mmCIF file of C-alpha atoms in Angstrom:
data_model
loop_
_atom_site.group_PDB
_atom_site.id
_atom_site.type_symbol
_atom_site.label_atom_id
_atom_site.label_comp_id
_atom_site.label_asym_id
_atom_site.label_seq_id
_atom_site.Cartn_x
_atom_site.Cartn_y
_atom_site.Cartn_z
ATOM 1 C CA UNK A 1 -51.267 17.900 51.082
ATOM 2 C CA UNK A 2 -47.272 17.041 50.792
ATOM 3 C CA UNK A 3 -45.062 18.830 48.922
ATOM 4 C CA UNK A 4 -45.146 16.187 45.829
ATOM 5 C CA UNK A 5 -48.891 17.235 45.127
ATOM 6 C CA UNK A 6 -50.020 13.881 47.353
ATOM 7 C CA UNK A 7 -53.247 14.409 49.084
ATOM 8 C CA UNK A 8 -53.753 11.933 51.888
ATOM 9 C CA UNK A 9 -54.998 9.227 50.573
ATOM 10 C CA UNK A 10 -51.692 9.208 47.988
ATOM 11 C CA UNK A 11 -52.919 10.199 44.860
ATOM 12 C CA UNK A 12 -51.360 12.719 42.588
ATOM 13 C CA UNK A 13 -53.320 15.757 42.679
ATOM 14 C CA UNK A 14 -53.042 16.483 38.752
ATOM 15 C CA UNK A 15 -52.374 13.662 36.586
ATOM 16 C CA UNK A 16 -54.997 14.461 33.776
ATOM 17 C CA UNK A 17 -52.692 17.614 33.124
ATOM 18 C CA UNK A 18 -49.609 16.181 33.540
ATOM 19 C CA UNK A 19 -50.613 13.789 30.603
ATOM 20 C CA UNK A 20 -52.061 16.424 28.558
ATOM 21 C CA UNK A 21 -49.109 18.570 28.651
ATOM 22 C CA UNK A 22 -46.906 15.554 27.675
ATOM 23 C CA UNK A 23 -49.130 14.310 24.503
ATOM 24 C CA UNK A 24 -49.610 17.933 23.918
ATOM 25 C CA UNK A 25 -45.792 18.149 23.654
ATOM 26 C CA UNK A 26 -45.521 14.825 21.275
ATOM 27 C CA UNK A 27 -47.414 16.467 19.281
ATOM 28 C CA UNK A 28 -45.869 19.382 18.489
ATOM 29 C CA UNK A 29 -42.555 17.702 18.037
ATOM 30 C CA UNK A 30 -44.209 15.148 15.569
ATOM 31 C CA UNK A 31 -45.650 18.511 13.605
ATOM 32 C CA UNK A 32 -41.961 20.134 13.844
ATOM 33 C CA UNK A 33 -40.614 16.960 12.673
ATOM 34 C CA UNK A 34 -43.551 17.020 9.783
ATOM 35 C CA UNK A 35 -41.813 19.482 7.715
ATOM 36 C CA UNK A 36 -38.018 18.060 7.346
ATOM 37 C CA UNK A 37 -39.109 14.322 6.796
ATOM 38 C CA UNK A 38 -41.211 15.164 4.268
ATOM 39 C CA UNK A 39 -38.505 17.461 2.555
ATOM 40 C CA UNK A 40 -36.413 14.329 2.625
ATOM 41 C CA UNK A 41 -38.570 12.001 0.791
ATOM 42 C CA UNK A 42 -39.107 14.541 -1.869
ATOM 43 C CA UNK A 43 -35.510 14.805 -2.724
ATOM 44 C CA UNK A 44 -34.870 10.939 -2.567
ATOM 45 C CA UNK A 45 -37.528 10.870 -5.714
ATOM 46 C CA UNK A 46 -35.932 10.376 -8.532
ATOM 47 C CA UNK A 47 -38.564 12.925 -10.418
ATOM 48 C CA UNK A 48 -37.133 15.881 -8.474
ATOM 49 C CA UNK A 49 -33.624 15.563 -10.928
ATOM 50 C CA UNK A 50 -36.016 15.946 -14.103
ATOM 51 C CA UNK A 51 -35.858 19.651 -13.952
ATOM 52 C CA UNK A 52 -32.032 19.291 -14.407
ATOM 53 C CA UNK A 53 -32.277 19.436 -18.300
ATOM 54 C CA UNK A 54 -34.590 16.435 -18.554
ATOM 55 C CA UNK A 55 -32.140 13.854 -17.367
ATOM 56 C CA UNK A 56 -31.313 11.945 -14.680
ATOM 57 C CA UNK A 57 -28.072 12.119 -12.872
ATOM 58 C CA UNK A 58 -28.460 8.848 -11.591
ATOM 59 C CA UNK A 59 -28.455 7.189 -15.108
ATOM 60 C CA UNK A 60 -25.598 8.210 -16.806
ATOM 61 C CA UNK A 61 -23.211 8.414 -13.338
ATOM 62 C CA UNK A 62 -22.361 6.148 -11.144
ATOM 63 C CA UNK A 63 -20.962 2.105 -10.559
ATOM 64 C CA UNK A 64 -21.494 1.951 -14.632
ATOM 65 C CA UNK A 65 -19.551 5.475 -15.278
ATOM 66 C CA UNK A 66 -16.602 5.047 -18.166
ATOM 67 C CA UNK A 67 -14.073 6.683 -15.572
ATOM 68 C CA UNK A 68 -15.215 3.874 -13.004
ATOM 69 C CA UNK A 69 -11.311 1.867 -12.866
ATOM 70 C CA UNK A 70 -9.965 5.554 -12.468
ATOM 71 C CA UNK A 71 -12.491 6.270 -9.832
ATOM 72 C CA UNK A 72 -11.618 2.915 -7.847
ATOM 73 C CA UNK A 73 -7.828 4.225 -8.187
ATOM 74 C CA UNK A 74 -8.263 7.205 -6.626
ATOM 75 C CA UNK A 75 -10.650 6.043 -3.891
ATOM 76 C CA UNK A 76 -7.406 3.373 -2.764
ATOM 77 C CA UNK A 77 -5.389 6.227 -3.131
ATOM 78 C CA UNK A 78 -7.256 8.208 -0.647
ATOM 79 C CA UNK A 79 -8.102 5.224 1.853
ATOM 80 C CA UNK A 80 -4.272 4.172 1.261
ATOM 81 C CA UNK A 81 -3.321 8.270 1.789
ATOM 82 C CA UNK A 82 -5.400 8.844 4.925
ATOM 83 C CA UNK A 83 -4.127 5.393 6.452
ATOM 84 C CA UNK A 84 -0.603 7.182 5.973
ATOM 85 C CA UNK A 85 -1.263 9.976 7.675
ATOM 86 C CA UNK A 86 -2.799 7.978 10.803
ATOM 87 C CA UNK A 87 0.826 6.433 11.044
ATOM 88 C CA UNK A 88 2.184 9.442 11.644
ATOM 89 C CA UNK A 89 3.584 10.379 8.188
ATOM 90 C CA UNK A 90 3.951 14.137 8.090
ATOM 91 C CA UNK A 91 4.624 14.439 4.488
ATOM 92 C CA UNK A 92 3.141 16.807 2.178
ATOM 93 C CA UNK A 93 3.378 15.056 -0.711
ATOM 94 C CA UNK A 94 0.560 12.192 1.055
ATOM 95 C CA UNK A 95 -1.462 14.765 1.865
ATOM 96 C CA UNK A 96 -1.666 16.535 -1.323
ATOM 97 C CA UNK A 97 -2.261 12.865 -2.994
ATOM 98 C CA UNK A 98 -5.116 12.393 -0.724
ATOM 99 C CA UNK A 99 -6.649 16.091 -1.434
ATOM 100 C CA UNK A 100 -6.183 15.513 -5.316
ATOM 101 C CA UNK A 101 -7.349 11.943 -5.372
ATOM 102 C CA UNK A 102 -10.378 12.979 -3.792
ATOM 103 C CA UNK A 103 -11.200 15.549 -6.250
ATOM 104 C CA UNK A 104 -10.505 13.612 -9.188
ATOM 105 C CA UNK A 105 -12.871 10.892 -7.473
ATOM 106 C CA UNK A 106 -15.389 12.939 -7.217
ATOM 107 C CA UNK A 107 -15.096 14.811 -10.622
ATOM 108 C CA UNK A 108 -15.071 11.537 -12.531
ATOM 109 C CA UNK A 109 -18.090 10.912 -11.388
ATOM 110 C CA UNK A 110 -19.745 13.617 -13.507
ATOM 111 C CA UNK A 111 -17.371 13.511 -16.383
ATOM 112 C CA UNK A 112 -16.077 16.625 -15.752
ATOM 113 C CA UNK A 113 -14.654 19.150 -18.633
ATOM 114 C CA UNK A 114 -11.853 19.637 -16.493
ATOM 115 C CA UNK A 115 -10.725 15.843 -15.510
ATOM 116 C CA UNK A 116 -7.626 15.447 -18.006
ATOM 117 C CA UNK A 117 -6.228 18.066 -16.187
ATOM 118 C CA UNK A 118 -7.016 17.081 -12.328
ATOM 119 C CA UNK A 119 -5.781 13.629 -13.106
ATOM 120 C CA UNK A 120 -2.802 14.918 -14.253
ATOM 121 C CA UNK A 121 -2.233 16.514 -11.220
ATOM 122 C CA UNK A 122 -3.190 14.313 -9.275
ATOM 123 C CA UNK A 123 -0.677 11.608 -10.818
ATOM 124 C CA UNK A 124 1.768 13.897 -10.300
ATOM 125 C CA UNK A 125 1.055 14.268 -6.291
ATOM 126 C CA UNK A 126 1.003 10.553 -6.603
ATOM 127 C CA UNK A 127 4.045 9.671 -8.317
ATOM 128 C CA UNK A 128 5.923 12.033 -5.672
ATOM 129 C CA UNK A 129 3.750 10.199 -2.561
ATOM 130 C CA UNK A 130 4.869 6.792 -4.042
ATOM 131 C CA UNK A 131 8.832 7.474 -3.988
ATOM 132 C CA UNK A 132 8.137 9.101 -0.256
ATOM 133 C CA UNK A 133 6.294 6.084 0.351
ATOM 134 C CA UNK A 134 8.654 3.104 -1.069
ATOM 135 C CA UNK A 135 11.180 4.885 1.216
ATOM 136 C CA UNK A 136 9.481 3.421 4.593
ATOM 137 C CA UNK A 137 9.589 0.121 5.551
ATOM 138 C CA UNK A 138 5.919 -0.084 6.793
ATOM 139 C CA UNK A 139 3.350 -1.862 5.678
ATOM 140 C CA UNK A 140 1.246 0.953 4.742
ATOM 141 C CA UNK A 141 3.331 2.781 3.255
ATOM 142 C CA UNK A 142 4.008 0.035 1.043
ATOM 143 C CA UNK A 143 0.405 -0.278 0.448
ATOM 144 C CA UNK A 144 -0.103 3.544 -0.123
ATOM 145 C CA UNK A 145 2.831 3.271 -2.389
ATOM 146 C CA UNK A 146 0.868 0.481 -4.466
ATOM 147 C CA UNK A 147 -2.004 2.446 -4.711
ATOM 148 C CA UNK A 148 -0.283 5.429 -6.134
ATOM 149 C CA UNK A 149 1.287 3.763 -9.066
ATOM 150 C CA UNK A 150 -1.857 1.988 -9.566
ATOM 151 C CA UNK A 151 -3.489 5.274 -10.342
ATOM 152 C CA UNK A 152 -0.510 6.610 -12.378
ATOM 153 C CA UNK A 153 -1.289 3.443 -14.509
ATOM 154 C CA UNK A 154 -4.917 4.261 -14.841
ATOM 155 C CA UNK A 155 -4.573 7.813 -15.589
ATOM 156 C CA UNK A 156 -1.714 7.077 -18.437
ATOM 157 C CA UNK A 157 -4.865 5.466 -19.887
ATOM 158 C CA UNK A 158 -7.190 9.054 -20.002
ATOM 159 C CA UNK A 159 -4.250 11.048 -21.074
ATOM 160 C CA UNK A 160 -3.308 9.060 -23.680
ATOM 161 C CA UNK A 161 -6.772 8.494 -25.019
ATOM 162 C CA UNK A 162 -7.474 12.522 -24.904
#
């Protein structure tokens, strides 16, 4: 016998086991993996969001929502924001625009109670990124600077309609 479990004629001395062990271990990672792939495909139904009141979230929010220009707004604001700070702009006023534009993106998605208010703020963090922002000569800037006073003009709209 050699010391890699080799008789003489060059077998292995245990390859039955060897293979059992292996499909033995398969298994239990398939019956590990059971539980959280199952969990998944429960959540993706759309049944599971019927104990939210009866309604789906999915059909009254989304690509169709009434805030959806003011959504697109703040989304370029935030791309426009974070391609800012990758430049190398330090100032706070981008990266409160980007940090308010997100949140206003996000809560216009539900409708919140609360959105006059955050897109107020945020056009405020935006009209203060956009002078910042004209002041550069760089491209991005410019096109940060664009996307600000794009959502300025879209919010005008909410707070003048509330």
């Amino acid at each position: 016998m050699t010391r890699h479990h080799r008789d003489e004629t060059g077998d292995l001395r245990y390859p039955a086991r060897r293979r059992a062990l292996v499909a033995l271990g398969g298994a239990a990672i398939a019956w590990v993996a059971r539980p959280a792939r199952a969990a998944r495909t429960d959540l993706a139904s759309p049944d599971v969001h019927l104990a939210h009141g009866g309604i789906r979230a999915f059909d009254r929010y989304g690509p169709d929502s009434q805030h959806q220009a003011l959504i697109d707004a703040a989304q370029r604001c935030v791309s426009a924001g974070e391609a800012c700070l990758a430049r190398g702009s330090r100032s706070e006023a981008v990266a409160h625009m980007v940090a308010s534009c997100g949140d206003v993106a996000r809560a216009s998605r539900f409708d919140a109670n609360m959105l006059t208010d955050a897109v107020a703020r945020a056009a405020a963090f935006c009209a203060d990124c956009e002078s910042e922002c004209r002041a550069r000569g760089d491209a991005a800037f410019q096109i940060c600077a664009d996307a600000c006073a794009a959502f300025v003009t879209e919010s005008r709209k909410l707070t003048q309609a509330s």
